Amino acid sequence: MEKKLIINDAGFETRVALVEDGALSELYIERTGESEIVSNIYKGKVMRVLPGMQAAFVDIGLDQAAFIYVDDVVMGFPSDEIGSPLIQEEEGHEEVILLDTENDEDEIVQAAHIIKPPKIRPNIEDMIREGQEIMVQVAKSPIGKKGARVTSRITIPGRFLVLMPTTNHIGVSRRITESSERVRLKEQLMASREEPFGYIVRTVCEGVGPEKIAHEVQFLTRVWKRAVSRYWQKSAPSLLHQELSASLRAVRDLFTKEVDRLVVDSERGYKEILDFLEPNMPGLRDAVQYYNRPEAIFDAYQLEGDISRLSRKKVWLKSGGYIVIEETEALVSVDVNTGRYVGKGDLSETILKTNLEALKEIAYQLRLRDIGGIIVIDFIDMEKLEDRDKVYQVLVEMLKKDRSTTNVLPMSEMGLIQMTRKRTRENINKQLSEPCSYCEGEGIVLSKKSICHNIYREILRQSYDIQGSRISVKTHPEIARFLLEEENVTVLSLEQRIQTPILIQADPSLHVECFEITEFLDSAPTCGG
């Protein structure tokens, strides 16, 4: 499989596209003033402790207060003894045999959770108090009306390692399968540690020599100590450590030996990437290419069309079937339909083929749109148990390509598959769009006939108090035309009923569902002297 990283650095916006065999598979967008805050470290102040929810709100300087759960609180953190592990594994905790994460994203995001909560969990009110200053790291960006989720189990990702100063555990990525290599990396890391901090050996560290491991240990330790030093110098809320830019995060997390080429259209970004690679992976420098042609880079790689389709609910399949993706606040539903596909064999064969084609598209769309949370997929009903099992097994296999953690339940008798997908940031669709100001995010507006009937009812309500000789109805031009044409007979009947003429006026400034009803009095004009 050919993989490319395409980076469009326009100054006001950076877009990073991972392209696999010519198809867009992942997209990351960072805009000026809207930088990604996941992995940022802050000095925050506890605003409110909620014993009933075992959580607390923390002011970290954002518009919305962040929230922290009891399992993410580390007591007595940080310590002013920078030269020692700031937090040892807490008493009563059980160590996970790990790390054995299944993908690179877990290596970063889930590193803070490799220590299981104690069997007897302390209450949050016994761990932190209102007004207390604490060091926290953003684990999940604000999504919608929800504030950022933070943790005091700090992780600092590097190219080869992830530093975990709140534990002394060392783990190796599950994707490094050779046992001798796992042992070698763990021993070299143990020998390189300056402090008894915890580390995760990332997948890209496979085959890396001891010098580079030691260099990264020193670098991550300096980053951590600098954050701690700022903690004691600054008042809350303050930013202590900022995550890399979108382009450098892509280089750190996505640019591996499996990626054939990285293409960037900014000379500044090109030099920045080469400088970043020099001490870490100089062997990848030759795979970096500066794009300086007149045609826009995303146009040249035919990516703009794929991006423009990300907000569409209906996604057509090659066979003529289609899927419909509906996102709600609580969950995402995906509906599979045969559409124009009629098949060539029996009905069960047609249904199975449509479902199998659909699930490949579903796995692709979940990853591309970065859809997370609870997901319910409604496949076309299959009578055979072996067909349902086949669809489930193929979906599980397809999701292995996803860097985010997924959990899939077997298909129910109703043809539904329930699954979850881990999400740490707002999905691409939410980044690229906003709720419709016209329908106020509802996705629908009242029909013209329904709006006309609302107007009739309001005229009848006011008819008993009308003193004027005529009534004016101001409404949207489309509704005005509908009243004067299709509904003309009803308007004339209403005039006879209330014994008052009705004047229809078009006003383009009005929302299609809104209207104004005014009565006019007959009176001679007056002149002022």
mmCIF file of C-alpha atoms in Angstrom, residues 42-376:
data_model
loop_
_atom_site.group_PDB
_atom_site.id
_atom_site.type_symbol
_atom_site.label_atom_id
_atom_site.label_comp_id
_atom_site.label_asym_id
_atom_site.label_seq_id
_atom_site.Cartn_x
_atom_site.Cartn_y
_atom_site.Cartn_z
ATOM 1 C CA TYR A 42 -1.686 23.811 32.289
ATOM 2 C CA LYS A 43 -1.543 25.122 35.812
ATOM 3 C CA GLY A 44 -5.214 25.257 36.712
ATOM 4 C CA LYS A 45 -7.360 26.208 39.668
ATOM 5 C CA VAL A 46 -10.146 23.991 40.974
ATOM 6 C CA MET A 47 -13.372 25.967 40.666
ATOM 7 C CA ARG A 48 -15.902 23.497 41.973
ATOM 8 C CA VAL A 49 -15.835 19.956 43.338
ATOM 9 C CA LEU A 50 -18.862 17.772 42.559
ATOM 10 C CA PRO A 51 -19.003 14.833 45.020
ATOM 11 C CA GLY A 52 -22.174 13.494 43.392
ATOM 12 C CA MET A 53 -20.381 13.073 40.064
ATOM 13 C CA GLN A 54 -16.930 12.380 41.536
ATOM 14 C CA ALA A 55 -15.561 15.098 39.272
ATOM 15 C CA ALA A 56 -14.439 18.704 39.474
ATOM 16 C CA PHE A 57 -14.351 21.781 37.256
ATOM 17 C CA VAL A 58 -10.907 23.304 36.682
ATOM 18 C CA ASP A 59 -10.139 26.751 35.267
ATOM 19 C CA ILE A 60 -7.259 26.410 32.798
ATOM 20 C CA GLY A 61 -7.807 29.728 31.042
ATOM 21 C CA LEU A 62 -10.224 28.597 28.314
ATOM 22 C CA ASP A 63 -13.721 29.946 27.665
ATOM 23 C CA GLN A 64 -15.223 26.812 29.209
ATOM 24 C CA ALA A 65 -14.064 25.247 32.451
ATOM 25 C CA ALA A 66 -12.337 21.895 32.042
ATOM 26 C CA PHE A 67 -13.458 18.887 34.040
ATOM 27 C CA ILE A 68 -11.481 16.128 35.736
ATOM 28 C CA TYR A 69 -12.730 12.750 37.010
ATOM 29 C CA VAL A 70 -11.601 11.205 40.259
ATOM 30 C CA ASP A 71 -9.634 8.460 38.441
ATOM 31 C CA ASP A 72 -7.554 11.148 36.713
ATOM 32 C CA VAL A 73 -6.495 12.894 39.921
ATOM 33 C CA VAL A 74 -3.038 12.205 41.364
ATOM 34 C CA MET A 75 -2.707 13.297 44.998
ATOM 35 C CA GLY A 76 0.217 15.473 46.055
ATOM 36 C CA PHE A 77 1.139 16.415 42.507
ATOM 37 C CA PRO A 78 3.442 17.972 41.499
ATOM 38 C CA SER A 79 6.269 17.756 44.012
ATOM 39 C CA ASP A 80 8.980 20.371 44.230
ATOM 40 C CA GLU A 81 11.616 17.633 44.164
ATOM 41 C CA ILE A 82 12.225 17.696 40.438
ATOM 42 C CA GLY A 83 15.206 15.378 40.632
ATOM 43 C CA SER A 84 13.118 12.397 41.749
ATOM 44 C CA PRO A 85 10.005 10.753 40.348
ATOM 45 C CA LEU A 86 7.329 13.258 41.245
ATOM 46 C CA ILE A 87 4.716 10.627 41.885
ATOM 47 C CA GLN A 88 5.362 6.985 42.590
ATOM 48 C CA GLU A 89 2.659 4.437 41.843
ATOM 49 C CA GLU A 90 -0.081 5.192 44.333
ATOM 50 C CA GLU A 91 -0.688 2.804 47.200
ATOM 51 C CA GLY A 92 -3.461 0.369 46.452
ATOM 52 C CA HIS A 93 -3.051 0.599 42.662
ATOM 53 C CA GLU A 94 -2.466 -2.435 40.495
ATOM 54 C CA GLU A 95 0.004 -2.200 37.644
ATOM 55 C CA VAL A 96 -1.148 -3.237 34.185
ATOM 56 C CA ILE A 97 1.181 -5.713 32.486
ATOM 57 C CA LEU A 98 0.995 -3.730 29.246
ATOM 58 C CA LEU A 99 1.821 -1.581 27.263
ATOM 59 C CA ASP A 100 0.869 -3.414 24.802
ATOM 60 C CA THR A 101 -1.206 -0.775 23.068
ATOM 61 C CA GLU A 102 -2.622 -1.648 19.695
ATOM 62 C CA ASN A 103 -1.928 1.618 17.910
ATOM 63 C CA ASP A 104 0.164 4.760 18.051
ATOM 64 C CA GLU A 105 -2.690 6.976 19.217
ATOM 65 C CA ASP A 106 -3.116 4.771 22.295
ATOM 66 C CA GLU A 107 0.600 5.131 22.956
ATOM 67 C CA ILE A 108 0.029 8.850 23.519
ATOM 68 C CA VAL A 109 -3.533 9.338 24.679
ATOM 69 C CA GLN A 110 -3.973 6.287 26.872
ATOM 70 C CA ALA A 111 -0.530 6.362 28.450
ATOM 71 C CA ALA A 112 -1.985 8.321 31.353
ATOM 72 C CA HIS A 113 -4.279 5.421 32.218
ATOM 73 C CA ILE A 114 -1.905 2.485 32.495
ATOM 74 C CA ILE A 115 -2.295 2.456 36.270
ATOM 75 C CA LYS A 116 -5.628 0.975 37.252
ATOM 76 C CA PRO A 117 -7.697 2.772 39.902
ATOM 77 C CA PRO A 118 -7.420 1.285 43.401
ATOM 78 C CA LYS A 119 -10.038 -1.272 44.416
ATOM 79 C CA ILE A 120 -11.203 1.158 47.087
ATOM 80 C CA ARG A 121 -11.322 4.487 45.300
ATOM 81 C CA PRO A 122 -10.964 7.629 47.448
ATOM 82 C CA ASN A 123 -13.595 10.322 47.134
ATOM 83 C CA ILE A 124 -12.655 13.295 45.005
ATOM 84 C CA GLU A 125 -13.438 15.701 47.857
ATOM 85 C CA ASP A 126 -10.680 13.960 49.839
ATOM 86 C CA MET A 127 -8.174 14.450 47.009
ATOM 87 C CA ILE A 128 -8.677 18.047 45.868
ATOM 88 C CA ARG A 129 -10.488 21.118 47.161
ATOM 89 C CA GLU A 130 -11.961 24.265 45.681
ATOM 90 C CA GLY A 131 -9.357 26.969 45.089
ATOM 91 C CA GLN A 132 -6.509 24.452 44.912
ATOM 92 C CA GLU A 133 -3.928 24.886 42.139
ATOM 93 C CA ILE A 134 -3.095 21.706 40.202
ATOM 94 C CA MET A 135 -1.110 20.685 37.135
ATOM 95 C CA VAL A 136 -3.299 19.085 34.471
ATOM 96 C CA GLN A 137 -3.018 17.946 30.874
ATOM 97 C CA VAL A 138 -5.781 18.087 28.276
ATOM 98 C CA ALA A 139 -6.877 14.552 27.393
ATOM 99 C CA LYS A 140 -9.854 15.554 25.238
ATOM 100 C CA SER A 141 -10.559 18.852 23.495
ATOM 101 C CA PRO A 142 -13.781 20.794 24.152
ATOM 102 C CA ILE A 143 -16.547 19.267 22.027
ATOM 103 C CA GLY A 144 -19.726 21.273 21.507
ATOM 104 C CA LYS A 145 -20.875 22.619 24.854
ATOM 105 C CA LYS A 146 -18.644 20.242 26.802
ATOM 106 C CA GLY A 147 -15.435 21.627 28.240
ATOM 107 C CA ALA A 148 -12.054 19.972 27.848
ATOM 108 C CA ARG A 149 -11.381 16.805 29.826
ATOM 109 C CA VAL A 150 -8.139 16.976 31.772
ATOM 110 C CA THR A 151 -5.975 14.615 33.780
ATOM 111 C CA SER A 152 -3.117 15.022 36.218
ATOM 112 C CA ARG A 153 -1.519 11.813 34.904
ATOM 113 C CA ILE A 154 0.869 13.674 32.617
ATOM 114 C CA THR A 155 2.293 12.177 29.398
ATOM 115 C CA ILE A 156 4.816 13.850 27.095
ATOM 116 C CA PRO A 157 5.136 12.185 23.681
ATOM 117 C CA GLY A 158 8.335 12.164 21.697
ATOM 118 C CA ARG A 159 9.261 10.547 18.408
ATOM 119 C CA PHE A 160 10.299 7.205 19.931
ATOM 120 C CA LEU A 161 9.090 7.383 23.523
ATOM 121 C CA VAL A 162 6.275 8.695 25.682
ATOM 122 C CA LEU A 163 7.370 10.031 29.073
ATOM 123 C CA MET A 164 5.050 9.364 32.056
ATOM 124 C CA PRO A 165 6.404 11.220 35.111
ATOM 125 C CA THR A 166 3.540 10.120 37.392
ATOM 126 C CA THR A 167 4.564 6.446 37.298
ATOM 127 C CA ASN A 168 7.764 4.400 36.990
ATOM 128 C CA HIS A 169 6.334 1.775 34.638
ATOM 129 C CA ILE A 170 8.022 0.898 31.319
ATOM 130 C CA GLY A 171 5.999 -0.594 28.467
ATOM 131 C CA VAL A 172 6.594 -1.533 24.853
ATOM 132 C CA SER A 173 4.131 -1.117 21.975
ATOM 133 C CA ARG A 174 2.378 -4.337 21.013
ATOM 134 C CA ARG A 175 3.177 -3.656 17.367
ATOM 135 C CA ILE A 176 6.796 -4.517 18.130
ATOM 136 C CA THR A 177 6.258 -8.273 18.014
ATOM 137 C CA GLU A 178 9.758 -9.778 18.166
ATOM 138 C CA SER A 179 10.447 -10.715 21.785
ATOM 139 C CA SER A 180 14.209 -10.170 21.569
ATOM 140 C CA GLU A 181 13.656 -6.635 20.212
ATOM 141 C CA ARG A 182 11.172 -5.860 22.998
ATOM 142 C CA VAL A 183 13.691 -7.005 25.609
ATOM 143 C CA ARG A 184 16.519 -5.024 23.957
ATOM 144 C CA LEU A 185 14.503 -1.791 23.844
ATOM 145 C CA LYS A 186 13.368 -2.148 27.438
ATOM 146 C CA GLU A 187 16.927 -2.803 28.671
ATOM 147 C CA GLN A 188 18.359 0.131 26.704
ATOM 148 C CA LEU A 189 15.652 2.410 28.023
ATOM 149 C CA MET A 190 16.288 1.295 31.612
ATOM 150 C CA ALA A 191 19.989 2.032 31.125
ATOM 151 C CA SER A 192 19.243 5.475 29.655
ATOM 152 C CA ARG A 193 16.797 6.697 32.291
ATOM 153 C CA GLU A 194 18.019 9.770 34.153
ATOM 154 C CA GLU A 195 15.108 9.610 36.611
ATOM 155 C CA PRO A 196 12.893 6.660 37.575
ATOM 156 C CA PHE A 197 10.030 7.953 35.426
ATOM 157 C CA GLY A 198 7.742 5.755 33.365
ATOM 158 C CA TYR A 199 8.096 5.403 29.610
ATOM 159 C CA ILE A 200 6.346 3.812 26.662
ATOM 160 C CA VAL A 201 8.456 2.606 23.753
ATOM 161 C CA ARG A 202 6.582 3.608 20.596
ATOM 162 C CA THR A 203 6.302 1.480 17.451
ATOM 163 C CA VAL A 204 8.709 3.659 15.442
ATOM 164 C CA CYS A 205 11.443 2.922 17.995
ATOM 165 C CA GLU A 206 11.905 -0.584 16.578
ATOM 166 C CA GLY A 207 15.509 -0.972 15.420
ATOM 167 C CA VAL A 208 16.616 2.358 16.912
ATOM 168 C CA GLY A 209 20.039 2.430 18.555
ATOM 169 C CA PRO A 210 20.847 3.291 22.198
ATOM 170 C CA GLU A 211 22.211 6.773 21.344
ATOM 171 C CA LYS A 212 18.882 7.983 19.971
ATOM 172 C CA ILE A 213 16.974 6.460 22.866
ATOM 173 C CA ALA A 214 19.284 8.188 25.363
ATOM 174 C CA HIS A 215 18.967 11.465 23.448
ATOM 175 C CA GLU A 216 15.169 11.329 23.567
ATOM 176 C CA VAL A 217 15.149 10.450 27.272
ATOM 177 C CA GLN A 218 17.259 13.553 27.948
ATOM 178 C CA PHE A 219 15.046 15.716 25.727
ATOM 179 C CA LEU A 220 11.752 14.577 27.323
ATOM 180 C CA THR A 221 13.202 14.991 30.810
ATOM 181 C CA ARG A 222 14.200 18.584 29.997
ATOM 182 C CA VAL A 223 10.690 19.299 28.672
ATOM 183 C CA TRP A 224 9.158 17.924 31.865
ATOM 184 C CA LYS A 225 11.460 19.804 34.211
ATOM 185 C CA ARG A 226 10.799 23.017 32.298
ATOM 186 C CA ALA A 227 7.034 22.507 32.758
ATOM 187 C CA VAL A 228 7.485 21.896 36.499
ATOM 188 C CA SER A 229 9.689 24.975 36.833
ATOM 189 C CA ARG A 230 7.024 27.097 35.134
ATOM 190 C CA TYR A 231 4.409 25.605 37.446
ATOM 191 C CA TRP A 232 6.139 27.070 40.497
ATOM 192 C CA GLN A 233 6.825 30.403 38.796
ATOM 193 C CA LYS A 234 3.402 31.139 37.279
ATOM 194 C CA SER A 235 -0.029 31.762 38.740
ATOM 195 C CA ALA A 236 -3.122 29.829 37.696
ATOM 196 C CA PRO A 237 -4.445 29.600 35.068
ATOM 197 C CA SER A 238 -1.301 29.348 32.921
ATOM 198 C CA LEU A 239 -0.055 27.333 29.967
ATOM 199 C CA LEU A 240 3.032 25.359 30.980
ATOM 200 C CA HIS A 241 3.721 23.268 27.877
ATOM 201 C CA GLN A 242 2.248 23.496 24.373
ATOM 202 C CA GLU A 243 1.887 20.585 22.005
ATOM 203 C CA LEU A 244 3.544 20.690 18.573
ATOM 204 C CA SER A 245 1.893 22.284 15.539
ATOM 205 C CA ALA A 246 -0.315 20.146 13.280
ATOM 206 C CA SER A 247 2.441 19.590 10.705
ATOM 207 C CA LEU A 248 5.056 18.542 13.269
ATOM 208 C CA ARG A 249 2.555 16.310 15.089
ATOM 209 C CA ALA A 250 1.942 14.598 11.760
ATOM 210 C CA VAL A 251 5.683 14.106 11.293
ATOM 211 C CA ARG A 252 6.075 12.757 14.825
ATOM 212 C CA ASP A 253 3.041 10.444 14.838
ATOM 213 C CA LEU A 254 2.351 9.543 11.183
ATOM 214 C CA PHE A 255 5.631 9.843 9.290
ATOM 215 C CA THR A 256 7.089 6.355 9.589
ATOM 216 C CA LYS A 257 9.002 3.999 7.324
ATOM 217 C CA GLU A 258 5.620 2.859 5.977
ATOM 218 C CA VAL A 259 5.002 6.350 4.515
ATOM 219 C CA ASP A 260 6.627 6.642 1.097
ATOM 220 C CA ARG A 261 6.646 10.424 0.841
ATOM 221 C CA LEU A 262 5.825 13.634 2.716
ATOM 222 C CA VAL A 263 4.928 16.624 0.528
ATOM 223 C CA VAL A 264 4.554 20.145 1.970
ATOM 224 C CA ASP A 265 3.744 23.360 0.084
ATOM 225 C CA SER A 266 5.372 25.822 2.506
ATOM 226 C CA GLU A 267 9.079 26.588 2.371
ATOM 227 C CA ARG A 268 9.019 27.540 6.053
ATOM 228 C CA GLY A 269 7.209 24.301 6.896
ATOM 229 C CA TYR A 270 9.606 22.286 4.745
ATOM 230 C CA LYS A 271 12.653 23.618 6.629
ATOM 231 C CA GLU A 272 10.889 23.169 9.977
ATOM 232 C CA ILE A 273 10.194 19.498 9.190
ATOM 233 C CA LEU A 274 13.790 18.844 8.086
ATOM 234 C CA ASP A 275 15.094 20.453 11.301
ATOM 235 C CA PHE A 276 12.714 18.262 13.317
ATOM 236 C CA LEU A 277 13.863 15.080 11.548
ATOM 237 C CA GLU A 278 17.609 15.780 11.718
ATOM 238 C CA PRO A 279 18.205 14.659 15.337
ATOM 239 C CA ASN A 280 15.544 11.955 15.271
ATOM 240 C CA MET A 281 15.158 10.293 11.877
ATOM 241 C CA PRO A 282 17.696 11.730 9.403
ATOM 242 C CA GLY A 283 17.064 8.739 7.158
ATOM 243 C CA LEU A 284 13.592 10.079 6.376
ATOM 244 C CA ARG A 285 14.821 13.489 5.154
ATOM 245 C CA ASP A 286 15.056 12.240 1.565
ATOM 246 C CA ALA A 287 11.357 11.318 1.645
ATOM 247 C CA VAL A 288 10.380 14.965 2.333
ATOM 248 C CA GLN A 289 9.505 16.985 -0.756
ATOM 249 C CA TYR A 290 8.859 20.724 -1.123
ATOM 250 C CA TYR A 291 5.900 21.409 -3.436
ATOM 251 C CA ASN A 292 6.226 24.765 -5.205
ATOM 252 C CA ARG A 293 4.034 24.423 -8.295
ATOM 253 C CA PRO A 294 1.296 26.968 -9.184
ATOM 254 C CA GLU A 295 -1.551 24.455 -8.761
ATOM 255 C CA ALA A 296 -2.803 24.150 -5.170
ATOM 256 C CA ILE A 297 -1.341 21.041 -3.538
ATOM 257 C CA PHE A 298 -4.706 19.536 -2.509
ATOM 258 C CA ASP A 299 -6.008 20.096 -6.052
ATOM 259 C CA ALA A 300 -2.941 18.411 -7.498
ATOM 260 C CA TYR A 301 -3.591 15.326 -5.364
ATOM 261 C CA GLN A 302 -7.368 15.507 -5.989
ATOM 262 C CA LEU A 303 -8.268 15.845 -2.309
ATOM 263 C CA GLU A 304 -10.645 18.826 -2.332
ATOM 264 C CA GLY A 305 -13.516 16.757 -3.727
ATOM 265 C CA ASP A 306 -13.154 14.162 -0.960
ATOM 266 C CA ILE A 307 -13.095 16.911 1.682
ATOM 267 C CA SER A 308 -16.204 18.623 0.276
ATOM 268 C CA ARG A 309 -18.142 15.345 0.636
ATOM 269 C CA LEU A 310 -17.314 14.928 4.326
ATOM 270 C CA SER A 311 -20.415 16.823 5.469
ATOM 271 C CA ARG A 312 -22.844 14.792 3.362
ATOM 272 C CA LYS A 313 -25.119 12.403 5.217
ATOM 273 C CA LYS A 314 -25.662 10.076 2.253
ATOM 274 C CA VAL A 315 -22.644 8.194 0.904
ATOM 275 C CA TRP A 316 -23.164 6.184 -2.281
ATOM 276 C CA LEU A 317 -21.577 2.767 -2.787
ATOM 277 C CA LYS A 318 -20.188 1.573 -6.104
ATOM 278 C CA SER A 319 -22.896 -1.076 -6.413
ATOM 279 C CA GLY A 320 -25.691 1.504 -6.226
ATOM 280 C CA GLY A 321 -26.457 1.030 -2.538
ATOM 281 C CA TYR A 322 -25.789 3.750 0.000
ATOM 282 C CA ILE A 323 -25.279 4.486 3.681
ATOM 283 C CA VAL A 324 -26.739 7.369 5.696
ATOM 284 C CA ILE A 325 -24.719 8.801 8.599
ATOM 285 C CA GLU A 326 -26.714 10.717 11.222
ATOM 286 C CA GLU A 327 -24.864 12.347 14.117
ATOM 287 C CA THR A 328 -26.716 13.233 17.316
ATOM 288 C CA GLU A 329 -25.422 14.506 20.637
ATOM 289 C CA ALA A 330 -25.623 11.068 22.278
ATOM 290 C CA LEU A 331 -24.711 8.703 19.440
ATOM 291 C CA VAL A 332 -24.137 8.240 15.721
ATOM 292 C CA SER A 333 -26.431 6.059 13.616
ATOM 293 C CA VAL A 334 -25.445 4.522 10.291
ATOM 294 C CA ASP A 335 -28.175 3.075 8.068
ATOM 295 C CA VAL A 336 -27.426 0.711 5.161
ATOM 296 C CA ASN A 337 -29.721 0.641 2.112
ATOM 297 C CA THR A 338 -29.703 -1.308 -1.170
ATOM 298 C CA GLY A 339 -30.650 1.819 -3.150
ATOM 299 C CA ARG A 340 -30.397 1.163 -6.874
ATOM 300 C CA TYR A 341 -28.624 -2.172 -6.442
ATOM 301 C CA VAL A 342 -30.845 -5.132 -7.399
ATOM 302 C CA GLY A 343 -28.198 -7.859 -7.624
ATOM 303 C CA LYS A 344 -27.884 -10.810 -9.981
ATOM 304 C CA GLY A 345 -28.491 -13.737 -7.640
ATOM 305 C CA ASP A 346 -31.041 -14.444 -4.934
ATOM 306 C CA LEU A 347 -32.173 -11.878 -2.353
ATOM 307 C CA SER A 348 -29.928 -13.097 0.466
ATOM 308 C CA GLU A 349 -26.865 -12.846 -1.798
ATOM 309 C CA THR A 350 -27.799 -9.293 -2.804
ATOM 310 C CA ILE A 351 -28.266 -8.252 0.840
ATOM 311 C CA LEU A 352 -24.995 -9.843 1.979
ATOM 312 C CA LYS A 353 -23.032 -8.204 -0.838
ATOM 313 C CA THR A 354 -24.522 -4.786 -0.040
ATOM 314 C CA ASN A 355 -23.775 -5.148 3.684
ATOM 315 C CA LEU A 356 -20.178 -6.236 3.039
ATOM 316 C CA GLU A 357 -19.580 -3.337 0.672
ATOM 317 C CA ALA A 358 -21.231 -0.950 3.133
ATOM 318 C CA LEU A 359 -19.145 -1.968 6.142
ATOM 319 C CA LYS A 360 -15.906 -1.267 4.262
ATOM 320 C CA GLU A 361 -17.207 2.225 3.511
ATOM 321 C CA ILE A 362 -18.400 2.629 7.108
ATOM 322 C CA ALA A 363 -14.974 1.743 8.543
ATOM 323 C CA TYR A 364 -13.406 4.202 6.086
ATOM 324 C CA GLN A 365 -15.859 7.019 6.912
ATOM 325 C CA LEU A 366 -15.494 6.565 10.691
ATOM 326 C CA ARG A 367 -11.750 6.975 10.379
ATOM 327 C CA LEU A 368 -11.855 9.768 7.790
ATOM 328 C CA ARG A 369 -14.486 11.854 9.626
ATOM 329 C CA ASP A 370 -13.010 10.908 13.029
ATOM 330 C CA ILE A 371 -16.438 9.947 14.340
ATOM 331 C CA GLY A 372 -16.353 8.826 17.960
ATOM 332 C CA GLY A 373 -18.548 7.832 20.873
ATOM 333 C CA ILE A 374 -21.396 5.332 20.608
ATOM 334 C CA ILE A 375 -22.127 4.176 17.055
ATOM 335 C CA VAL A 376 -25.101 2.028 15.994
#
